[in-house]
Amino acid sequence: MTASQWSEADSNRAQQIWSEYQRQHDLSRNAGETAGVDPQNGQIWLGDSIQDVIAQRDAAGSSSPLFFVRIGSSSYYRKGGRR
């Protein structure tokens, strides 16, 4: 799959995988880290940043697009407004 083939179903599947992973693992010590979820095979990588997660994925010989989550946050990145 390429990034251009990513669908809403892929996002939904990745979110389901992530929800189940959170139920099974205590991630309180990982708050602020990045998780990369592969919706095709359910693989999850944890790291300090997106680049770190991608390096781990590449080292494992995978090139699948990933769904990224900031552990302990409802959004990965939020841009602040100007006042």
PDB file of N, CA and C in Angstrom:
ATOM      1  N   MET A   1       0.839  -1.172   0.000  1.00  0.00           N
ATOM      2  CA  MET A   1       0.000   0.000   0.000  1.00  0.00           C
ATOM      3  C   MET A   1       0.886   1.238   0.000  1.00  0.00           C
ATOM      4  N   THR A   2       0.487   2.244  -0.732  1.00  0.00           N
ATOM      5  CA  THR A   2       1.194   3.515  -0.714  1.00  0.00           C
ATOM      6  C   THR A   2       0.348   4.528   0.047  1.00  0.00           C
ATOM      7  N   ALA A   3       0.962   5.644   0.391  1.00  0.00           N
ATOM      8  CA  ALA A   3       0.238   6.685   1.115  1.00  0.00           C
ATOM      9  C   ALA A   3      -0.970   7.174   0.323  1.00  0.00           C
ATOM     10  N   SER A   4      -0.878   7.185  -1.002  1.00  0.00           N
ATOM     11  CA  SER A   4      -1.995   7.651  -1.820  1.00  0.00           C
ATOM     12  C   SER A   4      -3.159   6.658  -1.818  1.00  0.00           C
ATOM     13  N   GLN A   5      -2.904   5.419  -1.399  1.00  0.00           N
ATOM     14  CA  GLN A   5      -3.952   4.408  -1.325  1.00  0.00           C
ATOM     15  C   GLN A   5      -4.584   4.328   0.061  1.00  0.00           C
ATOM     16  N   TRP A   6      -4.135   5.151   0.993  1.00  0.00           N
ATOM     17  CA  TRP A   6      -4.652   5.140   2.360  1.00  0.00           C
ATOM     18  C   TRP A   6      -6.121   5.526   2.329  1.00  0.00           C
ATOM     19  N   SER A   7      -6.942   4.801   3.074  1.00  0.00           N
ATOM     20  CA  SER A   7      -8.376   5.075   3.089  1.00  0.00           C
ATOM     21  C   SER A   7      -8.867   5.346   4.509  1.00  0.00           C
ATOM     22  N   GLU A   8     -10.085   5.793   4.597  1.00  0.00           N
ATOM     23  CA  GLU A   8     -10.713   6.008   5.897  1.00  0.00           C
ATOM     24  C   GLU A   8     -10.791   4.685   6.664  1.00  0.00           C
ATOM     25  N   ALA A   9     -11.000   3.601   5.944  1.00  0.00           N
ATOM     26  CA  ALA A   9     -11.038   2.277   6.583  1.00  0.00           C
ATOM     27  C   ALA A   9      -9.688   1.937   7.221  1.00  0.00           C
ATOM     28  N   ASP A  10      -8.593   2.345   6.579  1.00  0.00           N
ATOM     29  CA  ASP A  10      -7.259   2.121   7.167  1.00  0.00           C
ATOM     30  C   ASP A  10      -7.122   2.890   8.475  1.00  0.00           C
ATOM     31  N   SER A  11      -7.572   4.135   8.484  1.00  0.00           N
ATOM     32  CA  SER A  11      -7.516   4.944   9.708  1.00  0.00           C
ATOM     33  C   SER A  11      -8.356   4.316  10.813  1.00  0.00           C
ATOM     34  N   ASN A  12      -9.556   3.871  10.461  1.00  0.00           N
ATOM     35  CA  ASN A  12     -10.433   3.248  11.457  1.00  0.00           C
ATOM     36  C   ASN A  12      -9.817   1.971  12.011  1.00  0.00           C
ATOM     37  N   ARG A  13      -9.243   1.154  11.143  1.00  0.00           N
ATOM     38  CA  ARG A  13      -8.607  -0.091  11.573  1.00  0.00           C
ATOM     39  C   ARG A  13      -7.417   0.203  12.492  1.00  0.00           C
ATOM     40  N   ALA A  14      -6.599   1.188  12.127  1.00  0.00           N
ATOM     41  CA  ALA A  14      -5.444   1.560  12.954  1.00  0.00           C
ATOM     42  C   ALA A  14      -5.903   2.057  14.320  1.00  0.00           C
ATOM     43  N   GLN A  15      -6.967   2.824  14.368  1.00  0.00           N
ATOM     44  CA  GLN A  15      -7.482   3.319  15.647  1.00  0.00           C
ATOM     45  C   GLN A  15      -8.007   2.169  16.505  1.00  0.00           C
ATOM     46  N   GLN A  16      -8.632   1.173  15.885  1.00  0.00           N
ATOM     47  CA  GLN A  16      -9.099  -0.005  16.624  1.00  0.00           C
ATOM     48  C   GLN A  16      -7.909  -0.774  17.198  1.00  0.00           C
ATOM     49  N   ILE A  17      -6.887  -0.970  16.389  1.00  0.00           N
ATOM     50  CA  ILE A  17      -5.677  -1.667  16.843  1.00  0.00           C
ATOM     51  C   ILE A  17      -5.061  -0.919  18.010  1.00  0.00           C
ATOM     52  N   TRP A  18      -4.968   0.403  17.900  1.00  0.00           N
ATOM     53  CA  TRP A  18      -4.366   1.220  18.945  1.00  0.00           C
ATOM     54  C   TRP A  18      -5.187   1.168  20.236  1.00  0.00           C
ATOM     55  N   SER A  19      -6.501   1.228  20.115  1.00  0.00           N
ATOM     56  CA  SER A  19      -7.365   1.152  21.298  1.00  0.00           C
ATOM     57  C   SER A  19      -7.166  -0.172  22.032  1.00  0.00           C
ATOM     58  N   GLU A  20      -7.113  -1.255  21.286  1.00  0.00           N
ATOM     59  CA  GLU A  20      -6.910  -2.572  21.894  1.00  0.00           C
ATOM     60  C   GLU A  20      -5.526  -2.655  22.551  1.00  0.00           C
ATOM     61  N   TYR A  21      -4.503  -2.122  21.903  1.00  0.00           N
ATOM     62  CA  TYR A  21      -3.149  -2.121  22.454  1.00  0.00           C
ATOM     63  C   TYR A  21      -3.117  -1.361  23.783  1.00  0.00           C
ATOM     64  N   GLN A  22      -3.800  -0.223  23.842  1.00  0.00           N
ATOM     65  CA  GLN A  22      -3.829   0.576  25.071  1.00  0.00           C
ATOM     66  C   GLN A  22      -4.515  -0.171  26.206  1.00  0.00           C
ATOM     67  N   ARG A  23      -5.542  -0.954  25.889  1.00  0.00           N
ATOM     68  CA  ARG A  23      -6.232  -1.729  26.916  1.00  0.00           C
ATOM     69  C   ARG A  23      -5.327  -2.819  27.491  1.00  0.00           C
ATOM     70  N   GLN A  24      -4.425  -3.333  26.680  1.00  0.00           N
ATOM     71  CA  GLN A  24      -3.578  -4.447  27.095  1.00  0.00           C
ATOM     72  C   GLN A  24      -2.232  -4.021  27.680  1.00  0.00           C
ATOM     73  N   HIS A  25      -1.844  -2.764  27.499  1.00  0.00           N
ATOM     74  CA  HIS A  25      -0.527  -2.306  27.938  1.00  0.00           C
ATOM     75  C   HIS A  25      -0.635  -1.013  28.751  1.00  0.00           C
ATOM     76  N   ASP A  26       0.190  -0.899  29.786  1.00  0.00           N
ATOM     77  CA  ASP A  26       0.277   0.327  30.570  1.00  0.00           C
ATOM     78  C   ASP A  26       1.259   1.270  29.873  1.00  0.00           C
ATOM     79  N   LEU A  27       0.750   2.338  29.305  1.00  0.00           N
ATOM     80  CA  LEU A  27       1.587   3.280  28.558  1.00  0.00           C
ATOM     81  C   LEU A  27       1.821   4.583  29.315  1.00  0.00           C
ATOM     82  N   SER A  28       1.518   4.607  30.603  1.00  0.00           N
ATOM     83  CA  SER A  28       1.656   5.841  31.372  1.00  0.00           C
ATOM     84  C   SER A  28       3.091   6.366  31.372  1.00  0.00           C
ATOM     85  N   ARG A  29       4.074   5.498  31.291  1.00  0.00           N
ATOM     86  CA  ARG A  29       5.478   5.932  31.258  1.00  0.00           C
ATOM     87  C   ARG A  29       5.909   6.397  29.869  1.00  0.00           C
ATOM     88  N   ASN A  30       5.053   6.189  28.861  1.00  0.00           N
ATOM     89  CA  ASN A  30       5.382   6.556  27.487  1.00  0.00           C
ATOM     90  C   ASN A  30       4.683   7.837  27.027  1.00  0.00           C
ATOM     91  N   ALA A  31       4.035   8.544  27.936  1.00  0.00           N
ATOM     92  CA  ALA A  31       3.312   9.757  27.563  1.00  0.00           C
ATOM     93  C   ALA A  31       4.230  10.720  26.806  1.00  0.00           C
ATOM     94  N   GLY A  32       3.727  11.244  25.690  1.00  0.00           N
ATOM     95  CA  GLY A  32       4.489  12.176  24.868  1.00  0.00           C
ATOM     96  C   GLY A  32       5.274  11.511  23.760  1.00  0.00           C
ATOM     97  N   GLU A  33       5.444  10.184  23.828  1.00  0.00           N
ATOM     98  CA  GLU A  33       6.147   9.469  22.768  1.00  0.00           C
ATOM     99  C   GLU A  33       5.224   9.273  21.564  1.00  0.00           C
ATOM    100  N   THR A  34       5.768   8.742  20.506  1.00  0.00           N
ATOM    101  CA  THR A  34       5.035   8.505  19.273  1.00  0.00           C
ATOM    102  C   THR A  34       4.808   7.013  19.085  1.00  0.00           C
ATOM    103  N   ALA A  35       3.609   6.676  18.627  1.00  0.00           N
ATOM    104  CA  ALA A  35       3.302   5.300  18.243  1.00  0.00           C
ATOM    105  C   ALA A  35       2.953   5.301  16.765  1.00  0.00           C
ATOM    106  N   GLY A  36       3.480   4.337  16.039  1.00  0.00           N
ATOM    107  CA  GLY A  36       3.146   4.151  14.636  1.00  0.00           C
ATOM    108  C   GLY A  36       2.428   2.829  14.479  1.00  0.00           C
ATOM    109  N   VAL A  37       1.226   2.862  13.909  1.00  0.00           N
ATOM    110  CA  VAL A  37       0.392   1.663  13.785  1.00  0.00           C
ATOM    111  C   VAL A  37       0.252   1.301  12.314  1.00  0.00           C
ATOM    112  N   ASP A  38       0.552   0.048  11.993  1.00  0.00           N
ATOM    113  CA  ASP A  38       0.361  -0.475  10.640  1.00  0.00           C
ATOM    114  C   ASP A  38      -1.002  -1.158  10.598  1.00  0.00           C
ATOM    115  N   PRO A  39      -1.974  -0.581   9.886  1.00  0.00           N
ATOM    116  CA  PRO A  39      -3.319  -1.161   9.887  1.00  0.00           C
ATOM    117  C   PRO A  39      -3.419  -2.485   9.130  1.00  0.00           C
ATOM    118  N   GLN A  40      -2.435  -2.800   8.313  1.00  0.00           N
ATOM    119  CA  GLN A  40      -2.499  -4.049   7.545  1.00  0.00           C
ATOM    120  C   GLN A  40      -2.126  -5.263   8.378  1.00  0.00           C
ATOM    121  N   ASN A  41      -1.085  -5.143   9.203  1.00  0.00           N
ATOM    122  CA  ASN A  41      -0.648  -6.311   9.963  1.00  0.00           C
ATOM    123  C   ASN A  41      -0.734  -6.124  11.477  1.00  0.00           C
ATOM    124  N   GLY A  42      -1.157  -4.938  11.937  1.00  0.00           N
ATOM    125  CA  GLY A  42      -1.327  -4.695  13.365  1.00  0.00           C
ATOM    126  C   GLY A  42      -0.053  -4.399  14.123  1.00  0.00           C
ATOM    127  N   GLN A  43       1.070  -4.300  13.429  1.00  0.00           N
ATOM    128  CA  GLN A  43       2.353  -3.994  14.074  1.00  0.00           C
ATOM    129  C   GLN A  43       2.331  -2.582  14.643  1.00  0.00           C
ATOM    130  N   ILE A  44       2.894  -2.423  15.830  1.00  0.00           N
ATOM    131  CA  ILE A  44       2.993  -1.112  16.473  1.00  0.00           C
ATOM    132  C   ILE A  44       4.438  -0.870  16.861  1.00  0.00           C
ATOM    133  N   TRP A  45       4.928   0.304  16.500  1.00  0.00           N
ATOM    134  CA  TRP A  45       6.272   0.729  16.885  1.00  0.00           C
ATOM    135  C   TRP A  45       6.141   1.924  17.811  1.00  0.00           C
ATOM    136  N   LEU A  46       6.957   1.971  18.855  1.00  0.00           N
ATOM    137  CA  LEU A  46       6.991   3.092  19.790  1.00  0.00           C
ATOM    138  C   LEU A  46       8.350   3.758  19.709  1.00  0.00           C
ATOM    139  N   GLY A  47       8.356   5.093  19.734  1.00  0.00           N
ATOM    140  CA  GLY A  47       9.615   5.821  19.680  1.00  0.00           C
ATOM    141  C   GLY A  47       9.451   7.242  20.150  1.00  0.00           C
ATOM    142  N   ASP A  48      10.555   7.986  20.140  1.00  0.00           N
ATOM    143  CA  ASP A  48      10.540   9.368  20.596  1.00  0.00           C
ATOM    144  C   ASP A  48       9.926  10.326  19.587  1.00  0.00           C
ATOM    145  N   SER A  49       9.927   9.951  18.310  1.00  0.00           N
ATOM    146  CA  SER A  49       9.430  10.835  17.259  1.00  0.00           C
ATOM    147  C   SER A  49       8.969  10.008  16.063  1.00  0.00           C
ATOM    148  N   ILE A  50       8.337  10.662  15.117  1.00  0.00           N
ATOM    149  CA  ILE A  50       7.934   9.986  13.888  1.00  0.00           C
ATOM    150  C   ILE A  50       9.163   9.427  13.182  1.00  0.00           C
ATOM    151  N   GLN A  51      10.231  10.203  13.137  1.00  0.00           N
ATOM    152  CA  GLN A  51      11.453   9.754  12.472  1.00  0.00           C
ATOM    153  C   GLN A  51      12.012   8.498  13.136  1.00  0.00           C
ATOM    154  N   ASP A  52      11.964   8.448  14.454  1.00  0.00           N
ATOM    155  CA  ASP A  52      12.438   7.288  15.193  1.00  0.00           C
ATOM    156  C   ASP A  52      11.595   6.053  14.858  1.00  0.00           C
ATOM    157  N   VAL A  53      10.289   6.218  14.824  1.00  0.00           N
ATOM    158  CA  VAL A  53       9.386   5.111  14.500  1.00  0.00           C
ATOM    159  C   VAL A  53       9.635   4.622  13.073  1.00  0.00           C
ATOM    160  N   ILE A  54       9.792   5.545  12.140  1.00  0.00           N
ATOM    161  CA  ILE A  54      10.045   5.167  10.748  1.00  0.00           C
ATOM    162  C   ILE A  54      11.365   4.418  10.626  1.00  0.00           C
ATOM    163  N   ALA A  55      12.384   4.852  11.355  1.00  0.00           N
ATOM    164  CA  ALA A  55      13.676   4.159  11.327  1.00  0.00           C
ATOM    165  C   ALA A  55      13.528   2.724  11.830  1.00  0.00           C
ATOM    166  N   GLN A  56      12.736   2.523  12.866  1.00  0.00           N
ATOM    167  CA  GLN A  56      12.495   1.176  13.385  1.00  0.00           C
ATOM    168  C   GLN A  56      11.753   0.327  12.358  1.00  0.00           C
ATOM    169  N   ARG A  57      10.723   0.922  11.739  1.00  0.00           N
ATOM    170  CA  ARG A  57       9.958   0.205  10.717  1.00  0.00           C
ATOM    171  C   ARG A  57      10.855  -0.195   9.553  1.00  0.00           C
ATOM    172  N   ASP A  58      11.678   0.750   9.088  1.00  0.00           N
ATOM    173  CA  ASP A  58      12.591   0.465   7.977  1.00  0.00           C
ATOM    174  C   ASP A  58      13.588  -0.631   8.345  1.00  0.00           C
ATOM    175  N   ALA A  59      14.110  -0.596   9.573  1.00  0.00           N
ATOM    176  CA  ALA A  59      15.077  -1.597  10.021  1.00  0.00           C
ATOM    177  C   ALA A  59      14.445  -2.993  10.074  1.00  0.00           C
ATOM    178  N   ALA A  60      13.129  -3.025  10.278  1.00  0.00           N
ATOM    179  CA  ALA A  60      12.422  -4.307  10.308  1.00  0.00           C
ATOM    180  C   ALA A  60      12.088  -4.798   8.904  1.00  0.00           C
ATOM    181  N   GLY A  61      12.448  -4.001   7.890  1.00  0.00           N
ATOM    182  CA  GLY A  61      12.223  -4.401   6.509  1.00  0.00           C
ATOM    183  C   GLY A  61      10.834  -4.103   5.987  1.00  0.00           C
ATOM    184  N   SER A  62      10.110  -3.239   6.670  1.00  0.00           N
ATOM    185  CA  SER A  62       8.759  -2.881   6.243  1.00  0.00           C
ATOM    186  C   SER A  62       8.776  -1.506   5.592  1.00  0.00           C
ATOM    187  N   SER A  63       7.806  -1.287   4.725  1.00  0.00           N
ATOM    188  CA  SER A  63       7.662   0.043   4.119  1.00  0.00           C
ATOM    189  C   SER A  63       6.203   0.479   4.106  1.00  0.00           C
ATOM    190  N   SER A  64       5.379  -0.175   4.909  1.00  0.00           N
ATOM    191  CA  SER A  64       3.954   0.141   4.967  1.00  0.00           C
ATOM    192  C   SER A  64       3.721   1.533   5.541  1.00  0.00           C
ATOM    193  N   PRO A  65       2.739   2.255   5.020  1.00  0.00           N
ATOM    194  CA  PRO A  65       2.356   3.532   5.626  1.00  0.00           C
ATOM    195  C   PRO A  65       1.831   3.289   7.043  1.00  0.00           C
ATOM    196  N   LEU A  66       2.075   4.233   7.926  1.00  0.00           N
ATOM    197  CA  LEU A  66       1.680   4.088   9.320  1.00  0.00           C
ATOM    198  C   LEU A  66       0.707   5.183   9.738  1.00  0.00           C
ATOM    199  N   PHE A  67      -0.088   4.878  10.744  1.00  0.00           N
ATOM    200  CA  PHE A  67      -0.970   5.823  11.412  1.00  0.00           C
ATOM    201  C   PHE A  67      -0.243   6.234  12.680  1.00  0.00           C
ATOM    202  N   PHE A  68      -0.032   7.538  12.884  1.00  0.00           N
ATOM    203  CA  PHE A  68       0.753   8.010  14.026  1.00  0.00           C
ATOM    204  C   PHE A  68      -0.132   8.563  15.125  1.00  0.00           C
ATOM    205  N   VAL A  69       0.267   8.257  16.362  1.00  0.00           N
ATOM    206  CA  VAL A  69      -0.461   8.697  17.546  1.00  0.00           C
ATOM    207  C   VAL A  69       0.551   9.249  18.545  1.00  0.00           C
ATOM    208  N   ARG A  70       0.206  10.361  19.187  1.00  0.00           N
ATOM    209  CA  ARG A  70       1.014  10.873  20.300  1.00  0.00           C
ATOM    210  C   ARG A  70       0.441  10.230  21.552  1.00  0.00           C
ATOM    211  N   ILE A  71       1.221   9.430  22.241  1.00  0.00           N
ATOM    212  CA  ILE A  71       0.742   8.689  23.408  1.00  0.00           C
ATOM    213  C   ILE A  71       0.332   9.669  24.509  1.00  0.00           C
ATOM    214  N   GLY A  72      -0.882   9.482  25.005  1.00  0.00           N
ATOM    215  CA  GLY A  72      -1.410  10.335  26.066  1.00  0.00           C
ATOM    216  C   GLY A  72      -2.062  11.611  25.580  1.00  0.00           C
ATOM    217  N   SER A  73      -2.231  11.768  24.287  1.00  0.00           N
ATOM    218  CA  SER A  73      -2.811  12.983  23.728  1.00  0.00           C
ATOM    219  C   SER A  73      -3.933  12.631  22.756  1.00  0.00           C
ATOM    220  N   SER A  74      -4.918  13.496  22.664  1.00  0.00           N
ATOM    221  CA  SER A  74      -6.025  13.248  21.742  1.00  0.00           C
ATOM    222  C   SER A  74      -5.682  13.629  20.307  1.00  0.00           C
ATOM    223  N   SER A  75      -4.596  14.386  20.125  1.00  0.00           N
ATOM    224  CA  SER A  75      -4.159  14.734  18.773  1.00  0.00           C
ATOM    225  C   SER A  75      -2.638  14.655  18.721  1.00  0.00           C
ATOM    226  N   TYR A  76      -2.114  14.422  17.535  1.00  0.00           N
ATOM    227  CA  TYR A  76      -0.663  14.337  17.418  1.00  0.00           C
ATOM    228  C   TYR A  76      -0.027  15.713  17.465  1.00  0.00           C
ATOM    229  N   TYR A  77      -0.627  16.633  16.747  1.00  0.00           N
ATOM    230  CA  TYR A  77      -0.062  17.981  16.671  1.00  0.00           C
ATOM    231  C   TYR A  77      -1.202  18.963  16.582  1.00  0.00           C
ATOM    232  N   ARG A  78      -1.114  20.025  17.325  1.00  0.00           N
ATOM    233  CA  ARG A  78      -2.136  21.053  17.285  1.00  0.00           C
ATOM    234  C   ARG A  78      -1.437  22.397  17.157  1.00  0.00           C
ATOM    235  N   LYS A  79      -1.784  23.101  16.106  1.00  0.00           N
ATOM    236  CA  LYS A  79      -1.186  24.410  15.887  1.00  0.00           C
ATOM    237  C   LYS A  79      -1.994  25.454  16.633  1.00  0.00           C
ATOM    238  N   GLY A  80      -1.308  26.279  17.405  1.00  0.00           N
ATOM    239  CA  GLY A  80      -1.984  27.317  18.171  1.00  0.00           C
ATOM    240  C   GLY A  80      -2.374  28.498  17.289  1.00  0.00           C
ATOM    241  N   GLY A  81      -3.423  29.152  17.684  1.00  0.00           N
ATOM    242  CA  GLY A  81      -3.880  30.332  16.961  1.00  0.00           C
ATOM    243  C   GLY A  81      -3.094  31.568  17.360  1.00  0.00           C
ATOM    244  N   ARG A  82      -3.171  32.569  16.524  1.00  0.00           N
ATOM    245  CA  ARG A  82      -2.471  33.832  16.826  1.00  0.00           C
ATOM    246  C   ARG A  82      -3.451  34.776  17.495  1.00  0.00           C
ATOM    247  N   ARG A  83      -2.937  35.571  18.391  1.00  0.00           N
ATOM    248  CA  ARG A  83      -3.784  36.544  19.089  1.00  0.00           C
ATOM    249  C   ARG A  83      -3.404  37.936  18.728  1.00  0.00           C
TER     250      ARG A  83
END
